[in-house]
Short mmCIF file of C-alpha atoms in Angstrom, two decimals:
data_model
loop_
_atom_site.label_atom_id
_atom_site.label_comp_id
_atom_site.label_asym_id
_atom_site.label_seq_id
_atom_site.Cartn_x
_atom_site.Cartn_y
_atom_site.Cartn_z
CA UNK A 14 -0.08 -0.08 0.14
CA UNK A 15 2.88 2.34 0.92
CA UNK A 16 4.79 1.72 -2.17
CA UNK A 17 1.68 2.19 -4.31
CA UNK A 18 0.92 5.63 -2.55
CA UNK A 19 4.42 6.68 -3.46
CA UNK A 20 4.16 5.53 -7.03
CA UNK A 21 0.90 7.52 -7.32
CA UNK A 22 2.64 10.60 -5.74
CA UNK A 23 5.38 10.34 -8.27
CA UNK A 24 2.85 10.06 -11.06
CA UNK A 25 0.97 13.01 -9.88
CA UNK A 26 4.10 15.10 -9.55
CA UNK A 27 5.89 13.94 -12.68
CA UNK A 28 4.30 16.24 -15.19
CA UNK A 29 5.19 19.15 -13.29
CA UNK A 30 8.84 18.00 -13.19
CA UNK A 31 8.90 17.13 -16.79
CA UNK A 32 7.42 20.50 -17.88
CA UNK A 33 10.09 22.27 -15.76
CA UNK A 34 12.77 20.08 -17.29
CA UNK A 35 11.51 20.86 -20.70
CA UNK A 36 11.32 24.68 -19.96
CA UNK A 37 15.11 24.65 -18.85
CA UNK A 38 15.86 22.55 -22.00
CA UNK A 39 14.12 24.92 -24.29
CA UNK A 40 15.78 28.04 -22.82
CA UNK A 41 19.29 26.50 -23.18
CA UNK A 42 18.62 25.53 -26.86
CA UNK A 43 17.16 29.09 -27.57
CA UNK A 44 19.19 31.67 -29.39
CA UNK A 45 21.67 32.68 -26.80
CA UNK A 46 23.11 36.10 -27.84
CA UNK A 47 26.48 35.58 -29.44
CA UNK A 48 28.86 37.98 -31.16
CA UNK A 49 31.17 37.44 -34.00
CA UNK A 50 33.72 40.07 -35.18
CA UNK A 51 36.00 39.81 -38.00
CA UNK A 52 38.94 42.19 -38.36
CA UNK A 53 42.69 42.51 -39.55
CA UNK A 54 45.54 42.41 -37.02
CA UNK A 55 48.61 40.29 -35.90
CA UNK A 56 49.33 40.27 -39.69
CA UNK A 57 46.16 38.00 -40.40
CA UNK A 58 42.36 37.81 -40.56
CA UNK A 59 41.08 37.56 -36.88
CA UNK A 60 37.70 35.93 -36.19
CA UNK A 61 36.27 36.45 -32.70
CA UNK A 62 33.26 34.65 -31.25
CA UNK A 63 32.01 35.26 -27.84
CA UNK A 64 28.68 34.80 -26.03
CA UNK A 65 28.81 38.45 -24.75
CA UNK A 66 29.62 41.59 -26.52
CA UNK A 67 32.97 42.04 -25.08
CA UNK A 68 34.63 41.79 -28.60
CA UNK A 69 35.89 45.31 -28.46
CA UNK A 70 38.22 44.90 -25.45
CA UNK A 71 39.76 41.83 -26.85
CA UNK A 72 40.29 43.50 -30.35
CA UNK A 73 41.90 46.50 -28.77
CA UNK A 74 44.38 44.38 -26.84
CA UNK A 75 45.21 42.19 -29.90
CA UNK A 76 45.83 45.35 -32.13
CA UNK A 77 48.06 46.82 -29.25
CA UNK A 78 49.93 43.54 -28.97
CA UNK A 79 50.32 43.20 -32.69
CA UNK A 80 52.02 46.64 -32.75
CA UNK A 81 54.39 45.66 -30.01
CA UNK A 82 55.44 42.14 -31.36
CA UNK A 83 55.57 42.68 -35.20
CA UNK A 84 59.20 42.60 -36.64
CA UNK A 85 58.16 44.51 -39.70
CA UNK A 86 56.39 47.37 -37.94
CA UNK A 87 58.25 50.64 -37.83
CA UNK A 88 57.34 51.41 -34.13
CA UNK A 89 56.40 49.07 -31.23
CA UNK A 90 58.46 47.19 -28.66
CA UNK A 91 60.00 44.82 -31.07
CA UNK A 92 61.00 47.51 -33.58
CA UNK A 93 62.59 49.51 -30.81
CA UNK A 94 64.52 46.45 -29.33
CA UNK A 95 65.93 45.48 -32.88
CA UNK A 96 66.95 49.18 -33.43
CA UNK A 97 68.50 49.96 -30.14
CA UNK A 98 69.38 46.24 -28.87
CA UNK A 99 67.68 46.73 -25.57
CA UNK A 100 63.97 46.85 -24.20
CA UNK A 101 62.14 47.15 -20.87
CA UNK A 102 58.92 45.74 -22.40
CA UNK A 103 57.21 43.21 -20.16
CA UNK A 104 55.53 41.42 -22.82
CA UNK A 105 58.54 41.13 -24.91
CA UNK A 106 60.57 39.80 -22.03
CA UNK A 107 57.62 37.31 -21.23
CA UNK A 108 57.75 35.98 -24.83
CA UNK A 109 61.31 35.47 -24.97
CA UNK A 110 61.71 33.86 -21.66
CA UNK A 111 58.89 31.41 -22.41
CA UNK A 112 60.46 30.67 -25.76
CA UNK A 113 63.77 29.93 -24.35
CA UNK A 114 62.33 27.60 -21.85
CA UNK A 115 60.71 25.59 -24.65
CA UNK A 116 64.07 25.57 -26.60
CA UNK A 117 65.65 24.10 -23.56
CA UNK A 118 63.07 21.17 -23.60
CA UNK A 119 62.62 20.84 -27.42
CA UNK A 120 65.85 21.99 -29.10
CA UNK A 121 66.83 24.92 -31.06
CA UNK A 122 65.06 24.22 -34.30
CA UNK A 123 63.00 27.18 -33.80
CA UNK A 124 64.84 30.54 -32.55
CA UNK A 125 63.72 34.09 -32.13
CA UNK A 126 67.15 35.29 -33.26
CA UNK A 127 66.37 34.53 -36.85
CA UNK A 128 65.35 38.16 -37.43
CA UNK A 129 68.25 38.96 -39.73
CA UNK A 130 67.58 35.73 -41.87
CA UNK A 131 63.84 36.41 -42.15
CA UNK A 132 64.53 40.08 -43.15
CA UNK A 133 66.93 38.94 -45.74
CA UNK A 134 64.41 36.56 -47.42
CA UNK A 135 61.38 38.75 -46.70
CA UNK A 136 59.20 35.99 -47.42
CA UNK A 137 56.14 37.47 -45.33
CA UNK A 138 56.98 40.94 -46.48
CA UNK A 139 55.76 42.43 -49.56
CA UNK A 140 59.25 41.93 -51.43
CA UNK A 141 60.56 38.59 -51.01
CA UNK A 142 63.67 37.67 -52.57
CA UNK A 143 66.38 34.96 -52.78
CA UNK A 144 69.39 36.38 -51.05
CA UNK A 145 73.16 35.66 -52.12
CA UNK A 146 75.10 32.70 -50.43
CA UNK A 147 77.25 35.28 -48.75
CA UNK A 148 74.41 37.21 -47.13
CA UNK A 149 72.65 34.05 -46.14
CA UNK A 150 75.86 32.65 -44.31
CA UNK A 151 76.40 35.99 -42.83
CA UNK A 152 72.79 36.10 -41.54
CA UNK A 153 73.18 32.39 -40.07
CA UNK A 154 76.22 33.82 -37.93
CA UNK A 155 73.87 36.10 -36.10
CA UNK A 156 71.75 33.21 -34.74
CA UNK A 157 71.84 31.97 -31.27
CA UNK A 158 68.95 32.53 -28.66
CA UNK A 159 71.31 31.64 -26.06
CA UNK A 160 73.25 34.94 -26.60
CA UNK A 161 70.10 37.07 -25.82
CA UNK A 162 70.52 38.53 -22.14
CA UNK A 163 67.53 38.57 -19.93
CA UNK A 164 67.55 40.26 -16.58
CA UNK A 165 64.86 41.54 -14.25
CA UNK A 166 64.81 44.85 -16.03
CA UNK A 167 64.52 43.52 -19.57
CA UNK A 168 66.12 42.11 -22.58
CA UNK A 169 69.50 43.04 -24.20
CA UNK A 170 70.62 41.81 -27.74
CA UNK A 171 74.15 41.25 -28.85
CA UNK A 172 74.95 43.89 -31.62
CA UNK A 173 74.50 41.87 -34.63
CA UNK A 174 71.19 40.13 -33.62
CA UNK A 175 67.67 40.90 -34.85
CA UNK A 176 64.47 39.15 -33.31
CA UNK A 177 61.62 37.75 -35.20
CA UNK A 178 58.71 36.55 -32.93
CA UNK A 179 56.76 35.30 -36.01
CA UNK A 180 56.88 31.66 -34.67
CA UNK A 181 55.26 32.40 -31.36
CA UNK A 182 53.63 35.86 -31.36
CA UNK A 183 50.19 34.60 -32.27
CA UNK A 184 50.29 31.87 -29.68
CA UNK A 185 51.39 34.42 -27.05
CA UNK A 186 48.42 36.70 -28.10
CA UNK A 187 46.09 33.62 -27.57
CA UNK A 188 47.44 33.31 -24.02
CA UNK A 189 46.95 36.93 -23.19
CA UNK A 190 43.43 36.75 -24.55
CA UNK A 191 42.46 33.60 -22.49
CA UNK A 192 43.86 35.53 -19.47
CA UNK A 193 41.57 38.43 -20.25
CA UNK A 194 38.62 36.26 -20.77
CA UNK A 195 39.19 34.51 -17.44
CA UNK A 196 39.52 37.94 -15.67
CA UNK A 197 36.37 39.17 -17.39
CA UNK A 198 34.47 35.96 -16.35
CA UNK A 199 33.68 34.99 -20.01
CA UNK A 200 32.05 31.69 -20.06
CA UNK A 201 33.35 30.69 -23.51
CA UNK A 202 34.69 31.86 -26.79
CA UNK A 203 36.66 31.20 -29.87
CA UNK A 204 39.57 33.35 -31.28
CA UNK A 205 40.91 32.45 -34.53
CA UNK A 206 44.09 34.02 -35.97
CA UNK A 207 43.53 31.53 -38.94
CA UNK A 208 46.96 29.41 -38.24
CA UNK A 209 46.49 29.70 -34.34
CA UNK A 210 43.25 29.23 -32.59
CA UNK A 211 41.93 29.71 -28.84
CA UNK A 212 39.15 27.24 -27.89
CA UNK A 213 38.16 28.84 -24.53
CA UNK A 214 35.71 27.64 -21.83
CA UNK A 215 32.73 25.21 -22.38
CA UNK A 216 29.94 25.71 -25.10
CA UNK A 217 26.44 26.39 -23.83
CA UNK A 218 25.32 22.80 -24.54
CA UNK A 219 28.54 21.40 -22.93
CA UNK A 220 29.47 19.70 -26.04
CA UNK A 221 33.25 19.71 -27.33
CA UNK A 222 34.51 22.07 -29.88
CA UNK A 223 34.73 20.80 -33.53
CA UNK A 224 37.73 21.91 -35.62
CA UNK A 225 37.85 21.41 -39.23
CA UNK A 226 41.42 20.76 -40.50
CA UNK A 227 42.06 21.89 -44.00
CA UNK A 228 43.80 19.71 -46.51
CA UNK A 229 47.14 21.25 -47.47
CA UNK A 230 47.46 19.02 -50.37
CA UNK A 231 44.31 20.06 -51.99
CA UNK A 232 41.21 22.27 -51.71
CA UNK A 233 39.23 20.07 -49.44
CA UNK A 234 39.31 19.30 -45.67
CA UNK A 235 41.41 16.61 -44.09
CA UNK A 236 38.83 15.82 -41.32
CA UNK A 237 37.53 17.10 -38.12
CA UNK A 238 38.89 17.12 -34.66
CA UNK A 239 36.52 17.19 -31.60
CA UNK A 240 38.24 18.64 -28.69
CA UNK A 241 37.48 20.37 -25.10
CA UNK A 242 38.93 23.76 -24.66
CA UNK A 243 42.51 24.13 -25.76
CA UNK A 244 45.12 25.99 -27.89
CA UNK A 245 45.90 24.90 -31.46
CA UNK A 246 48.31 26.11 -34.25
CA UNK A 247 48.97 24.80 -37.64
CA UNK A 248 52.22 25.30 -39.45
CA UNK A 249 52.44 24.48 -43.26
CA UNK A 250 53.85 25.69 -46.43
CA UNK A 251 50.70 25.99 -48.31
CA UNK A 252 49.28 29.40 -47.43
CA UNK A 253 52.39 31.60 -47.30
CA UNK A 254 55.05 30.88 -49.95
CA UNK A 255 56.70 32.74 -52.71
CA UNK A 256 57.84 31.92 -56.12
CA UNK A 257 61.15 32.83 -58.01
CA UNK A 258 63.01 31.19 -60.83
CA UNK A 259 60.39 28.23 -60.98
CA UNK A 260 61.11 27.43 -57.21
CA UNK A 261 58.46 27.51 -54.72
CA UNK A 262 59.79 28.82 -51.27
CA UNK A 263 57.98 28.08 -48.11
CA UNK A 264 57.79 30.96 -45.58
CA UNK A 265 59.19 28.88 -42.70
CA UNK A 266 63.05 29.02 -42.68
CA UNK A 267 65.29 26.07 -41.86
CA UNK A 268 67.69 27.66 -39.30
CA UNK A 269 70.39 24.85 -40.05
CA UNK A 270 70.69 25.81 -43.81
CA UNK A 271 69.23 29.34 -43.80
CA UNK A 272 67.00 28.45 -46.43
CA UNK A 273 63.14 27.76 -46.71
CA UNK A 274 62.67 24.39 -45.17
CA UNK A 275 62.28 21.33 -47.51
CA UNK A 276 60.39 19.30 -44.97
CA UNK A 277 58.26 16.40 -46.33
CA UNK A 278 55.32 17.53 -44.11
CA UNK A 279 52.91 19.65 -45.52
CA UNK A 280 51.04 20.49 -42.44
CA UNK A 281 51.28 20.13 -38.64
CA UNK A 282 48.56 20.88 -36.05
CA UNK A 283 49.65 20.84 -32.42
CA UNK A 284 46.93 20.80 -29.60
CA UNK A 285 47.97 21.76 -26.16
CA UNK A 286 47.13 23.88 -22.97
CA UNK A 287 49.22 26.94 -23.96
CA UNK A 288 49.21 29.07 -27.10
CA UNK A 289 52.90 29.99 -27.31
CA UNK A 290 53.73 26.27 -26.90
CA UNK A 291 51.24 25.09 -29.57
CA UNK A 292 52.70 27.77 -31.88
CA UNK A 293 56.31 26.82 -31.09
CA UNK A 294 55.78 22.95 -31.45
CA UNK A 295 53.73 23.24 -34.69
CA UNK A 296 56.54 25.09 -36.31
CA UNK A 297 59.30 22.81 -34.84
CA UNK A 298 57.58 19.55 -35.70
CA UNK A 299 56.86 20.82 -39.20
CA UNK A 300 60.62 21.78 -39.61
CA UNK A 301 61.86 18.28 -38.29
CA UNK A 302 59.86 16.40 -40.76
CA UNK A 303 58.06 13.07 -40.55
CA UNK A 304 61.15 11.05 -39.62
CA UNK A 305 61.20 12.83 -36.16
CA UNK A 306 57.37 12.90 -35.73
CA UNK A 307 56.92 9.52 -33.89
CA UNK A 308 57.97 10.28 -30.33
CA UNK A 309 55.78 13.47 -30.46
CA UNK A 310 52.77 11.21 -31.20
CA UNK A 311 52.92 9.81 -27.85
CA UNK A 312 53.62 12.98 -25.81
CA UNK A 313 51.52 13.38 -22.78
CA UNK A 314 51.04 17.03 -22.84
CA UNK A 315 50.28 17.74 -26.16
CA UNK A 316 48.71 16.09 -29.39
CA UNK A 317 49.61 16.15 -33.05
CA UNK A 318 47.82 15.76 -36.35
CA UNK A 319 50.11 15.98 -39.33
CA UNK A 320 50.17 15.05 -42.94
CA UNK A 321 52.95 14.65 -45.45
CA UNK A 322 53.13 15.44 -49.21
CA UNK A 323 52.04 11.87 -50.20
CA UNK A 324 48.77 12.50 -48.14
CA UNK A 325 49.69 10.11 -45.20
CA UNK A 326 48.22 11.18 -41.95
CA UNK A 327 49.92 10.93 -38.62
CA UNK A 328 47.64 11.38 -35.55
CA UNK A 329 48.39 11.25 -31.89
CA UNK A 330 46.87 8.60 -29.68
CA UNK A 331 44.77 10.77 -27.66
CA UNK A 332 43.29 12.88 -30.54
CA UNK A 333 39.64 12.45 -31.54
CA UNK A 334 40.09 12.73 -35.34
CA UNK A 335 37.60 11.83 -37.89
CA UNK A 336 38.89 11.64 -41.47
CA UNK A 337 36.86 13.56 -44.04
CA UNK A 338 34.33 11.14 -45.81
CA UNK A 339 35.02 8.28 -43.34
CA UNK B 10 -14.42 -3.66 0.06
CA UNK B 11 -11.62 -1.05 -0.90
CA UNK B 12 -10.17 -3.16 -3.63
CA UNK B 13 -8.47 -0.67 -5.95
CA UNK B 14 -7.54 -1.29 -9.48
CA UNK B 15 -3.82 -0.96 -10.34
CA UNK B 16 -4.57 1.84 -12.68
CA UNK B 17 -7.50 4.22 -12.13
CA UNK B 18 -8.77 7.00 -14.32
CA UNK B 19 -6.60 9.60 -12.93
CA UNK B 20 -3.46 7.50 -13.26
CA UNK B 21 -4.25 6.93 -16.88
CA UNK B 22 -4.65 10.43 -17.56
CA UNK B 23 -1.29 11.25 -15.88
CA UNK B 24 0.44 8.57 -17.89
CA UNK B 25 -1.02 9.78 -21.21
CA UNK B 26 -0.04 13.39 -20.49
CA UNK B 27 3.50 12.14 -19.71
CA UNK B 28 3.49 10.36 -23.08
CA UNK B 29 2.24 13.51 -24.79
CA UNK B 30 5.04 15.74 -23.23
CA UNK B 31 7.59 13.08 -24.37
CA UNK B 32 6.33 13.01 -27.86
CA UNK B 33 6.39 16.93 -27.94
CA UNK B 34 9.83 17.02 -26.67
CA UNK B 35 10.93 14.37 -29.33
CA UNK B 36 9.25 16.39 -32.10
CA UNK B 37 11.06 19.60 -30.98
CA UNK B 38 14.23 17.94 -30.76
CA UNK B 39 13.98 16.52 -34.20
CA UNK B 40 13.08 19.91 -35.91
CA UNK B 41 16.00 21.47 -33.79
CA UNK B 42 18.73 19.30 -35.18
CA UNK B 43 17.22 18.62 -38.65
CA UNK B 44 19.20 21.18 -40.64
CA UNK B 45 21.73 23.90 -40.42
CA UNK B 46 21.40 26.81 -42.61
CA UNK B 47 24.70 28.53 -43.38
CA UNK B 48 24.88 31.97 -44.95
CA UNK B 49 27.95 32.63 -47.01
CA UNK B 50 28.64 36.19 -47.91
CA UNK B 51 30.98 36.77 -50.96
CA UNK B 52 32.40 39.86 -52.53
CA UNK B 53 33.51 39.43 -56.06
CA UNK B 54 33.32 35.50 -55.60
CA UNK B 55 35.55 35.59 -52.66
CA UNK B 56 33.98 34.54 -49.43
CA UNK B 57 34.33 37.15 -46.66
CA UNK B 58 32.26 35.61 -44.01
CA UNK B 59 30.24 32.58 -43.06
CA UNK B 60 27.51 32.30 -40.42
CA UNK B 61 25.48 29.18 -39.11
CA UNK B 62 22.13 30.91 -38.92
CA UNK B 63 20.95 28.71 -35.87
CA UNK B 64 23.87 29.63 -33.79
CA UNK B 65 25.32 32.95 -35.21
CA UNK B 66 25.07 36.27 -33.37
CA UNK B 67 21.63 37.95 -33.52
CA UNK B 68 22.23 41.53 -34.22
CA UNK B 69 23.96 43.74 -36.95
CA UNK B 70 27.32 42.88 -38.60
CA UNK B 71 29.57 45.08 -40.43
CA UNK B 72 32.43 43.69 -42.37
CA UNK B 73 35.70 45.62 -43.52
CA UNK B 74 35.51 43.94 -46.88
CA UNK B 75 31.93 45.20 -47.45
CA UNK B 76 31.96 48.87 -46.62
CA UNK B 77 28.86 50.74 -46.48
CA UNK B 78 26.92 47.50 -45.88
CA UNK B 79 25.07 46.68 -42.70
CA UNK B 80 24.05 42.94 -42.29
CA UNK B 81 21.50 41.77 -39.70
CA UNK B 82 20.78 38.24 -38.42
CA UNK B 83 17.74 37.42 -36.43
CA UNK B 84 15.27 34.46 -35.87
CA UNK B 85 13.81 35.50 -39.36
CA UNK B 86 17.11 34.64 -41.03
CA UNK B 87 19.71 37.21 -42.65
CA UNK B 88 19.18 40.39 -44.51
CA UNK B 89 20.83 43.59 -45.66
CA UNK B 90 19.53 46.22 -43.36
CA UNK B 91 21.69 49.04 -44.74
CA UNK B 92 23.51 49.55 -47.75
CA UNK B 93 24.81 52.99 -49.49
CA UNK B 94 24.61 51.45 -52.88
CA UNK B 95 22.39 52.83 -55.70
CA UNK B 96 18.88 51.42 -55.95
CA UNK B 97 19.15 49.37 -52.73
CA UNK B 98 17.59 46.29 -54.23
CA UNK B 99 19.30 44.09 -51.75
CA UNK B 100 17.70 46.01 -48.91
CA UNK B 101 14.33 45.54 -50.42
CA UNK B 102 14.83 41.78 -50.80
CA UNK B 103 14.31 41.61 -46.95
CA UNK B 104 14.81 38.45 -44.98
CA UNK B 105 16.04 35.03 -46.39
CA UNK B 106 16.32 32.05 -44.10
CA UNK B 107 15.95 28.94 -46.41
CA UNK B 108 18.54 27.05 -48.27
CA UNK B 109 19.46 28.36 -51.87
CA UNK B 110 17.84 31.62 -51.10
CA UNK B 111 20.21 34.69 -52.17
CA UNK B 112 20.53 38.32 -51.63
CA UNK B 113 22.51 40.16 -54.31
CA UNK B 114 23.97 43.73 -54.51
CA UNK B 115 25.16 43.93 -58.16
CA UNK B 116 27.01 47.32 -57.79
CA UNK B 117 29.25 46.00 -55.02
CA UNK B 118 29.46 42.31 -56.53
CA UNK B 119 28.08 41.24 -53.16
CA UNK B 120 26.16 38.16 -52.51
CA UNK B 121 24.62 36.33 -49.56
CA UNK B 122 23.92 32.75 -50.39
CA UNK B 123 22.12 30.27 -47.94
CA UNK B 124 23.03 26.63 -48.12
CA UNK B 125 21.71 23.67 -45.84
CA UNK B 126 23.43 20.59 -44.44
CA UNK B 127 22.59 17.74 -42.18
CA UNK B 128 25.66 18.27 -39.98
CA UNK B 129 26.50 21.28 -37.90
CA UNK B 130 29.30 23.35 -39.33
CA UNK B 131 32.51 23.19 -37.38
CA UNK B 132 33.21 25.76 -34.67
CA UNK B 133 36.57 26.62 -36.48
CA UNK B 134 38.50 25.88 -39.49
CA UNK B 135 42.34 25.63 -39.42
#
């Protein structure tokens, strides 16, 4: 009798419970206001997606940071450092310190002191050119991030050295943005700098983010990665390059030869919990080529998705990757 | 004797209403996930922006590559709400919301095209 009473009580109350649940469910699926903004800074097209209209603050700080860290800009902290050999800028010091820590761990395939070499080739500038062998070898001599002097007050460069933060600046900008969003209490957001992306927080439905990976060997897509919040960066030779005398030159320079890389990989995407690290590693792994890829596929603190010129896909164990058309 | 049936009339009504709510929810869910309409904005055949109309920002949008044009997205779809072009044919087209509908601004070589797909578009392309 008691059990039956309870059962009837449950039935009586059930519709009310169900209606409440339906109400909550409907509101959660309803059109939550979301803002998307597209603009040009950090030398790329930026797409910003946020649930609240806080896009302006993010845009402003990105534009400011872009000015500070661009090696081709005429003003800003990096331009001043390259001109005078010394700087007290906190961001600059922070980027350099973090990058050198990564070099200690992963090697010096990617170095910030490649400024003279980058400038010589000018691949990402408006006037790229193939330098003479003598100029190239002279620029190689200026390399060596271990010669950068860091102290509490700032950064000092040897007289011959020029910095280029191209390999890590976007990733650092993502880190700064994530910190800002955390301070502002933003629940989730996406910041795409095209080759580097911040996936922040958790989406309203709680489902993971979906990332479509472009196929560097064709016009289509390689597949889709499903991932919780993270930072990701892609390095590849397919979007930025220049052609001279029938040769196609990649924008990423091999610091052992001083020439554009001749890696057998066409694209490397790295997923991890830090923007600068994802940027640094995607460039490094791309330069190292498929023969050195294997240990990276089993790393505990980052995941990799790479493809070579033959179309072979390399994918980390922990990555949820669905190949296109599969 | 107070012998009761296992299911009296009131219980039956409650059970039926439960089932009705269930079916209603199921139907809503079906329509919610049926199709994603994507709006692609092109200028001179180059895509400058793409929005999933079900999840895109509600409100007005301006794009640096389409000067003088104000786009608007709402529950009714997408439209060009302001444009400084001659004629303003595009503004008069009003809202579009179904796959294959288009809004064209000939003077600016600008077009909004809607496409539908079963799958949700990705959050980001890299």
